[in-house]
Amino acid sequence: MTVDQVVADIPNGSTVAIGGSSLSRKPMALIRALARSSVKDLRLIVDVGGPDVDLLIGTGSVSEVIYAFVGFEVLGLAPHFRRARQQQALRFEEWTEYTVMAGLDATIKRVPFLPTHAGLATDVLSVNTSFRRFKDPFHGEELVAVPALKPDVALIHVNYADAKGNGVILGDGHVDVLCAKAARRTYMSCERIISSDELQRYGRDVQILRVHTTGVVELPWGAHPTGCAPDYRADLRHLQDYLRYSANDDAWRAYADQYIYTDQSRYLERQGGVEALLARLKV
Amino acid sequence: MTVDQVVADIPNGSTVAIGGSSLSRKPMALIRALARSSVKDLRLIVDVGGPDVDLLIGTGSVSEVIYAFVGFEVLGLAPHFRRARQQQALRFEEWTEYTVMAGLDATIKRVPFLPTHAGLATDVLSVNTSFRRFKDPFHGEELVAVPALKPDVALIHVNYADAKGNGVILGDGHVDVLCAKAARRTYMSCERIISSDELQRYGRDVQILRVHTTGVVELPWGAHPTGCAPDYRADLRHLQDYLRYSANDDAWRAYADQYIYTDQSRYLERQGGVEALLARLKV
Amino acid sequence: MPLDERYALDEFLITTMARQFSGEVMVSSVTAFGALSALLAKARYAPDLAVLATPESGMEVTPMPTLSLGQFLTDAQRGIPLTMEEIFDAIFTDRFRIWINPAQIDRHGNTNISVIGDWHQPKVAMVGSRGIPEDTSHLSQIFYYVLTHSRRTVVEQVDFRSGAGTGPDRDATLGEHGAPSVLVTDLGVFDFTGPDGTMAVRSLHPGVTLEEVQEKSGFEIHAPSSIPVTEPPTEEDVQIIRDADPLEVRKLELLSGPEAAERFVSIYERERQALHAAWPRLGKLG
Amino acid sequence: MPLDERYALDEFLITTMARQFSGEVMVSSVTAFGALSALLAKARYAPDLAVLATPESGMEVTPMPTLSLGQFLTDAQRGIPLTMEEIFDAIFTDRFRIWINPAQIDRHGNTNISVIGDWHQPKVAMVGSRGIPEDTSHLSQIFYYVLTHSRRTVVEQVDFRSGAGTGPDRDATLGEHGAPSVLVTDLGVFDFTGPDGTMAVRSLHPGVTLEEVQEKSGFEIHAPSSIPVTEPPTEEDVQIIRDADPLEVRKLELLSGPEAAERFVSIYERERQALHAAWPRLGKLG
């Protein structure tokens, strides 16, 4: 399928779970396509967010973010996320790393909640009103009930996929499998589409199963500027530029014009082309 | 470590979770060692049990069995299990495949229970009084609370392990990982101990992590008469003999003398030796 | 059911089972009938099926009916290895199908594989409910087959509910999730569209009469005024089944006694050879 | 802390951190200090540690402090790949350790990485609590470090509790599980053995006075009458750290402004080369 077909399947107000983790294997080409569409009022679910969440907030596509973390790791804070939080511009719900996983897993297991001790004696429980304290039915032990998170759509990017929708993840898996299973429709971009015969050589690295995916798009460098191990590392130089471009509205418009309102092949040209990217980022 | 050291660590009344599944990758050499020790009143936890549970019931080592299934698959019912059930000789608690997994997972996640719909509208809920029906704290939906299963010891058998306690499982994983994580002490036998360097070539097939294991014993053919893919298949001929020997007490004593009250190397000789086993069972 | 020279009963039933599958779902099996119905369905009726080599693992394989080699198929064919957690996640998300062969099935589609008699004082202790409670609380299609339709297998009320049927208990807690869909027996195809979700005749196999069915059932099965005849296998269906099971493992399910034992041994001794002939070893150790 | 020519501040702190580890547990890290302390500990103080290449994956590796190559270490060194589920299972079963670097830590060892000011009306919105609630409700040892001990970082009360400290809230729900164990700062080593589980001085680094600590803290830290001096690194400790981090990624954590930016770029450009020099590619694609 094509990027445009994926975007056409995501109406205003959709709840979108995004795979990857901060600067690793974010489905950035799909995110940019979503950002340049007219879609609005997205509810994002991320475990560990980075440029994905930040960019979509920057283009005004988002009305709510459910997150355990949004940041640029070694590069610092996420500029649009930070500004939106400080200006109280959108709805934010702070979760934690495991509770996002548990919320997705609850949906997978078709239970309304999963129990945990995580969050007790922290202020996450004070500010996140989606959680509920309750007493376990056996011993009355106090626990947190994590409600099911129900994404309409999941977007993930993987190393290889076959055309049927099985996906190979060679680096860290992050929460991509949970996103893919929990969402009603999962769209997967990949560095390369390979034959099913070739894919099945990857054994347990075939982590995304086609029964959980709706469509596959071949998008080389589809995670850029985040990394996609073991193919390429995060482009910290581009991300430094991103941070500079995010300093004010004019600069941000320039960034959007140059890098978002364009297709993936022109985007790659504007990075200096594939040869330059290989030289900079191939490990 | 040695088989005897493992057995010495398992006192009377221990709760023992057993990996594998019916006729596949059961830690039979460890089970036989346990059976010939003087240990009594074991509480067994199995998801899908077979000759493991049956043999330990046969030697009088068991006081309780928690199980989703105990059987010999294509060969029929488990003779000592069946007799003990029908004579109400021990305590039995019938669970289901996922609820055994959920009970172990609850212990891993240090929660007193996990919720599920499995079991509703079945008689498992009538006969298993460990489960409890409850209403979810958000919507009052009726669910089953699966209590945490807390094994003292887990016994598993894997293809390869390093001396530090990392284990490689090449065939189906069954519930071995859950057993290993949930138990306070996990003992792992393996077909072969390999170097850590060699083990780390197996990537995601390294499924048992040493932080969850207490000890490793090298026991070639340690799953026999069950199979250990891709090394050898189940020895259905020996299992047919087992069923015949289980027909009455005298025959069973003969089986025990020949195959249980002996060590692994003599056991293998009495199967005709390793060459004969290879010829019969290597795939 | 009268014999027909073009197909055997097992081939007729396997084809009937194969025709129930649809969509892009994992298909698992614990029996030769289950494995062959999945294989045939994928070849002819439901090409998107993701077929498993064993109950638990090895997705995207061609199953081979076998007594001892299920897991070895994963390796020989480079199947995609799965975990038990993935299997249950596929069940919970309704991306899983399996043909279940219960010891008893009743008017409401409750099924029993656990015990004959009272659970606490069993007449025959069988195997335990395994994963049937999970299937029958989550899947949108639940497939059952019974090879000997009789008053011992198709009963008024099961001795123990391993699998949840229709009725008030389900209505109160599970709704439509996991309700029984289809029962295939040696006499016909049944569903649960009768009054209050009770068993109803969908079709009868060629030559089978409603009277025969009622006589061999522990209760009166609802029947429409005009009963279709189950469509028999085509030549191609039969050929696919025979090619896929040259050792005739499927026949074992219909046999018992010394004949079964002898054939069992013969298959067990020959099936490694059959595996290697069909799939020269390509696995990770090869 | 006065400089000593035998070691730099980073080497002193990393060694102090390394000496806190014990046992057979996974050690993860998100910072160069965390990675180097794990590496040093495994080499010298806690040989059974199972060290990870990234916060999430690649067990049994030698971590390399890096800006962009964490996951690539797993491949280059054939680390054992883990899943997020395995990481959290290791946390829940108390087989996991990590050095956490909070923005604020308070008298009771509550810690904050989420927000400065009110959560609903942030003065500075930081990153969100990530996995700290999980760590601080399950692990038997919780390690914190703060590189600039000041009234902005060591505060009377955190603006937001991302990590659960000691006190009535913990007592009511978590008990001993996940309570803060140790805080290492540029001034000393602290624990939570003061009255009601409040912060107490365990040792002060060479040349640091209690007065300096109290002046730079947002509250009075409990102190014993006789305060030990933190033991400095040995020559071997220092050598191991320097060998393991030839690009001096660790220095970045102590720098800011243009000097940091310049060094950052320089490390980023050179670290692929360093990786390949240290571990000629052996991974599954190699």
XYZ file of N, CA, C and O in Angstrom, chain A residues 24 47-48 67-70 73-75 77 81-82 85-86 88 92 94 96-99 101 117-124 127 133 170-174 178 205 229-230 232-237 240 278-283, chain D residues 54 56-57 67-69 71-72 75 84-85 88 92 110 114-115 119-131 133-134 136-138 159-164 169-170 173-174 264-265 268-269 271-272 275-276 281 284-285:
440
model
N 14.579 6.148 18.491
C 14.808 4.844 17.865
C 13.570 4.350 17.137
O 12.492 4.243 17.725
N 4.543 5.212 24.404
C 5.222 4.831 25.638
C 6.370 5.830 25.828
O 6.302 6.687 26.701
N 7.359 5.741 24.970
C 8.485 6.671 25.025
C 8.494 7.450 23.713
O 8.878 6.919 22.670
N 1.207 9.500 27.437
C 2.652 9.267 27.306
C 3.266 8.895 28.651
O 2.774 9.289 29.705
N 4.363 8.154 28.591
C 5.195 7.928 29.776
C 6.394 8.865 29.757
O 6.974 9.170 30.800
N 6.758 9.298 28.572
C 7.971 10.093 28.375
C 7.863 10.704 26.993
O 7.463 10.047 26.048
N 8.210 11.985 26.876
C 8.440 12.573 25.559
C 9.700 13.418 25.672
O 9.757 14.353 26.493
N 16.151 12.739 24.483
C 17.264 12.030 25.129
C 18.480 12.946 25.307
O 18.341 14.014 25.888
N 19.628 12.548 24.753
C 20.854 13.346 24.931
C 20.717 14.780 24.432
O 21.487 15.650 24.843
N 19.761 15.041 23.549
C 19.627 16.401 23.008
C 18.741 17.296 23.864
O 18.629 18.488 23.583
N 15.033 18.446 25.850
C 13.575 18.360 25.894
C 12.976 18.468 24.495
O 13.613 18.940 23.559
N 6.291 19.810 22.423
C 5.655 19.142 23.565
C 5.768 20.032 24.797
O 4.799 20.298 25.498
N 6.984 20.523 25.035
C 7.213 21.353 26.211
C 6.351 22.606 26.162
O 5.687 22.967 27.143
N 2.692 21.793 26.685
C 2.445 21.476 28.106
C 2.399 22.764 28.919
O 1.493 22.957 29.732
N 3.370 23.629 28.697
C 3.460 24.841 29.519
C 2.324 25.815 29.217
O 1.885 26.559 30.085
N -0.549 24.795 28.274
C -1.781 24.028 28.492
C -2.662 24.035 27.241
O -3.880 24.206 27.311
N -3.142 16.520 28.133
C -2.027 15.586 28.342
C -2.384 14.629 29.462
O -3.010 15.032 30.441
N -0.308 11.876 31.769
C 0.973 11.229 32.051
C 0.746 9.827 32.586
O 0.077 9.633 33.596
N 2.998 5.803 32.740
C 4.351 5.347 33.028
C 4.673 4.260 32.010
O 3.796 3.785 31.291
N 5.939 3.866 31.961
C 6.340 2.959 30.891
C 5.581 1.629 30.920
O 5.084 1.170 29.906
N 5.506 1.030 32.097
C 4.798 -0.249 32.153
C 3.293 -0.064 32.041
O 2.610 -0.907 31.449
N 2.758 1.008 32.583
C 1.296 1.128 32.534
C 0.803 1.359 31.109
O -0.285 0.894 30.757
N 2.202 -0.050 28.566
C 2.234 -1.431 28.068
C 1.039 -2.225 28.602
O 0.384 -2.962 27.857
N 1.257 -2.440 41.017
C 1.644 -1.532 42.102
C 2.274 -0.247 41.567
O 2.471 0.697 42.322
N 2.642 -0.243 40.283
C 3.353 0.917 39.750
C 2.470 2.157 39.840
O 1.301 2.122 39.468
N 3.038 3.224 40.305
C 2.298 4.476 40.443
C 1.897 4.780 41.861
O 1.703 5.948 42.219
N 1.778 3.751 42.701
C 1.450 3.993 44.106
C 2.540 4.850 44.731
O 3.717 4.722 44.410
N 2.136 5.739 45.625
C 3.050 6.650 46.317
C 3.796 7.583 45.367
O 4.865 8.097 45.698
N 3.243 7.803 44.175
C 3.768 8.846 43.283
C 2.626 9.791 42.920
O 1.449 9.482 43.140
N 2.996 10.941 42.312
C 1.972 11.900 41.911
C 1.356 11.571 40.547
O 0.433 12.263 40.115
N 1.872 10.560 39.882
C 1.222 10.140 38.631
C -0.243 9.814 38.921
O -1.147 10.172 38.155
N -2.379 13.069 39.167
C -2.703 13.860 37.977
C -3.374 13.030 36.889
O -4.050 13.578 36.021
N -7.522 3.546 41.963
C -7.073 2.653 43.030
C -8.207 1.697 43.366
O -9.367 2.088 43.373
N 15.062 -6.093 14.063
C 16.388 -6.615 14.410
C 16.968 -5.948 15.648
O 17.754 -6.541 16.359
N 16.636 -4.709 15.875
C 17.134 -4.018 17.064
C 16.151 -4.187 18.214
O 15.398 -5.157 18.268
N 16.159 -3.242 19.138
C 15.229 -3.307 20.260
C 13.786 -3.258 19.739
O 13.465 -2.506 18.824
N 12.936 -4.060 20.346
C 11.556 -4.159 19.871
C 10.637 -3.064 20.391
O 9.571 -2.833 19.848
N 11.057 -2.419 21.502
C 10.223 -1.383 22.128
C 8.805 -1.929 22.355
O 8.657 -3.087 22.725
N 3.091 -4.783 21.037
C 1.875 -4.442 21.786
C 0.986 -3.488 20.992
O -0.230 -3.653 20.937
N 13.196 -13.169 15.152
C 13.204 -11.735 14.848
C 11.967 -11.322 14.040
O 11.719 -10.130 13.865
N 18.261 0.501 14.032
C 19.343 -0.478 14.192
C 18.957 -1.789 13.538
O 17.795 -2.160 13.583
N 19.886 -2.528 12.939
C 21.310 -2.191 12.785
C 21.599 -1.481 11.465
O 22.748 -1.487 11.018
N 20.822 2.012 10.450
C 21.389 3.363 10.586
C 21.072 3.925 11.971
O 20.101 3.558 12.608
N 21.964 4.801 12.408
C 21.792 5.413 13.722
C 20.952 6.680 13.602
O 20.669 7.163 12.503
N 20.546 7.218 14.754
C 19.780 8.463 14.771
C 20.632 9.594 14.193
O 21.842 9.664 14.412
N 19.989 10.475 13.431
C 20.682 11.608 12.820
C 20.635 12.788 13.792
O 19.790 13.675 13.692
N 21.571 12.778 14.717
C 21.539 13.813 15.774
C 21.799 15.206 15.203
O 21.347 16.199 15.768
N 22.514 15.276 14.083
C 22.740 16.591 13.466
C 21.422 17.154 12.931
O 21.103 18.321 13.130
N 19.379 18.234 15.841
C 19.823 19.540 16.370
C 19.233 20.669 15.520
O 18.766 21.684 16.053
N 23.980 7.576 4.035
C 24.747 6.360 4.316
C 26.085 6.696 4.964
O 26.489 6.097 5.955
N 26.753 7.684 4.387
C 28.071 8.062 4.902
C 27.978 8.571 6.345
O 28.856 8.323 7.163
N 26.911 9.285 6.639
C 26.759 9.857 7.985
C 26.228 8.872 9.008
O 26.588 8.940 10.187
N 25.352 7.976 8.558
C 24.526 7.276 9.542
C 24.655 5.755 9.558
O 24.284 5.106 10.529
N 25.144 5.190 8.484
C 25.294 3.736 8.433
C 26.334 3.321 9.481
O 27.403 3.924 9.547
N 26.045 2.309 10.241
C 26.981 1.933 11.311
C 27.849 0.748 10.872
O 27.410 -0.072 10.100
N 21.669 -1.290 26.235
C 20.753 -0.154 26.139
C 19.821 -0.241 27.331
O 19.853 -1.223 28.069
N 17.070 -1.185 27.300
C 16.071 -2.225 27.093
C 16.624 -3.574 26.642
O 15.951 -4.576 26.807
N 17.809 -3.628 26.097
C 18.170 -4.851 25.389
C 19.659 -5.105 25.364
O 20.470 -4.259 25.709
N 26.463 8.218 22.165
C 25.342 9.112 21.910
C 24.287 8.456 21.026
O 23.123 8.795 21.103
N 24.699 7.554 20.155
C 23.762 7.061 19.146
C 23.883 5.577 18.861
O 23.205 5.081 17.980
N 24.712 4.849 19.613
C 25.030 3.485 19.172
C 24.642 2.380 20.151
O 25.069 1.245 19.992
N 22.028 0.439 20.725
C 21.488 -0.806 20.175
C 22.483 -1.529 19.283
O 22.388 -2.738 19.102
N 23.412 -0.759 18.694
C 24.361 -1.375 17.776
C 25.361 -2.245 18.526
O 25.949 -3.160 17.965
N 24.287 -5.884 18.596
C 24.629 -6.585 17.376
C 26.133 -6.854 17.303
O 26.564 -7.981 17.046
N 10.967 -5.482 26.022
C 10.510 -4.609 27.099
C 9.808 -5.414 28.191
O 9.916 -5.108 29.377
N 9.051 -6.425 27.775
C 8.349 -7.261 28.750
C 9.360 -7.937 29.680
O 9.139 -8.037 30.883
N 10.685 -5.397 32.202
C 9.776 -5.135 33.323
C 9.593 -6.363 34.203
O 9.449 -6.233 35.412
N 9.991 -6.320 38.117
C 8.978 -6.803 39.064
C 9.526 -7.923 39.940
O 9.102 -8.085 41.075
N 11.889 11.157 47.501
C 11.027 11.273 46.330
C 11.838 11.925 45.229
O 12.685 12.794 45.498
N 9.619 14.903 35.923
C 8.459 15.213 35.090
C 8.253 16.698 34.850
O 8.026 17.129 33.720
N 8.320 17.509 35.899
C 7.868 18.889 35.743
C 8.450 19.770 36.854
O 8.591 19.322 37.982
N 2.108 20.453 38.019
C 1.992 19.587 36.841
C 0.997 20.152 35.829
O 1.218 20.098 34.620
N -0.101 20.724 36.329
C -1.148 21.216 35.419
C -0.783 22.549 34.780
O -1.310 22.902 33.735
N 0.104 23.315 35.441
C 0.548 24.603 34.907
C 2.065 24.658 35.027
O 2.601 25.395 35.840
N 2.730 23.900 34.176
C 4.182 23.709 34.372
C 4.976 24.997 34.153
O 4.678 25.759 33.228
N 5.967 25.195 34.988
C 6.963 26.224 34.704
C 7.918 25.646 33.650
O 8.182 26.280 32.631
N 8.412 24.471 33.908
C 9.175 23.738 32.890
C 8.605 22.316 32.790
O 8.644 21.556 33.767
N 8.045 22.019 31.634
C 7.605 20.637 31.403
C 8.830 19.842 30.973
O 9.464 20.175 29.972
N 9.168 18.834 31.733
C 10.319 18.010 31.355
C 9.822 16.799 30.545
O 9.138 17.014 29.547
N 10.141 15.598 30.986
C 9.953 14.469 30.064
C 8.828 13.497 30.417
O 8.376 12.741 29.552
N 8.372 13.471 31.658
C 7.397 12.439 32.058
C 8.090 11.360 32.864
O 9.291 11.132 32.707
N 7.341 10.657 33.656
C 7.931 9.815 34.711
C 8.581 8.531 34.195
O 9.225 7.812 34.950
N 8.384 8.232 32.942
C 8.998 7.059 32.293
C 8.788 5.793 33.138
O 7.652 5.503 33.480
N 9.842 5.069 33.479
C 9.667 3.833 34.249
C 10.011 3.974 35.715
O 10.129 2.972 36.418
N 8.242 5.112 38.295
C 7.253 4.554 39.232
C 7.381 3.031 39.369
O 7.220 2.492 40.470
N 7.678 2.343 38.286
C 7.849 0.896 38.349
C 9.060 0.531 39.195
O 8.991 -0.334 40.070
N 10.532 2.252 41.525
C 10.407 2.639 42.938
C 9.213 1.981 43.625
O 8.873 2.356 44.743
N 8.572 1.051 42.976
C 7.570 0.242 43.675
C 7.964 -1.235 43.733
O 7.227 -2.033 44.292
N 9.114 -1.581 43.132
C 9.452 -3.009 43.065
C 10.872 -3.387 43.450
O 11.085 -4.476 43.983
N 8.685 18.934 43.295
C 7.465 19.522 42.728
C 6.476 18.449 42.292
O 5.260 18.689 42.225
N 7.010 17.264 41.994
C 6.166 16.179 41.493
C 6.867 14.881 41.828
O 8.065 14.741 41.592
N 6.136 13.930 42.360
C 6.759 12.658 42.707
C 6.671 11.682 41.536
O 5.672 10.993 41.361
N 7.731 11.646 40.711
C 7.838 10.599 39.677
C 8.266 9.289 40.325
O 7.811 8.216 39.935
N 9.172 9.380 41.282
C 9.663 8.216 42.012
C 9.206 8.281 43.459
O 9.252 9.349 44.083
N 8.751 7.153 43.968
C 8.210 7.099 45.322
C 9.333 7.061 46.352
O 10.187 6.176 46.303
N 2.822 7.444 52.619
C 2.199 6.967 51.395
C 2.789 5.611 50.990
O 2.061 4.674 50.653
N 4.117 5.516 51.024
C 4.780 4.230 50.756
C 4.418 3.203 51.817
O 4.090 2.053 51.478
N 1.175 1.505 51.146
C 0.895 0.758 49.921
C 2.040 -0.109 49.436
O 1.808 -1.157 48.829
N 3.276 0.293 49.637
C 4.409 -0.411 49.028
C 5.342 -1.061 50.040
O 6.103 -1.962 49.687
N 30.187 17.455 21.872
C 29.095 16.561 21.473
C 29.245 16.173 20.001
O 29.211 15.001 19.623
N 29.426 17.190 19.161
C 29.540 16.940 17.723
C 30.760 16.074 17.417
O 30.696 15.117 16.640
N 30.042 12.512 18.400
C 29.061 11.901 17.492
C 29.714 11.486 16.174
O 29.431 10.419 15.634
N 30.617 12.348 15.679
C 31.270 12.027 14.401
C 32.256 10.872 14.528
O 32.493 10.144 13.574
N 32.225 8.317 16.949
C 31.931 7.111 17.729
C 31.699 5.848 16.905
O 31.915 4.754 17.417
N 31.306 5.985 15.645
C 31.178 4.759 14.838
C 32.527 4.079 14.690
O 32.668 2.866 14.769
N 33.471 2.312 17.781
C 32.736 1.043 17.895
C 33.409 -0.041 17.069
O 33.662 -1.152 17.552
N 33.710 0.303 15.815
C 34.278 -0.717 14.933
C 35.680 -1.117 15.362
O 36.084 -2.270 15.184
N 32.678 -5.946 13.578
C 31.297 -6.386 13.495
C 31.152 -7.906 13.376
O 31.641 -8.544 12.479
N 24.491 -10.512 13.413
C 23.799 -11.499 12.603
C 23.809 -11.124 11.132
O 23.608 -11.948 10.276
N 24.008 -9.829 10.836
C 24.085 -9.426 9.444
C 25.520 -9.438 8.935
O 25.772 -9.218 7.765
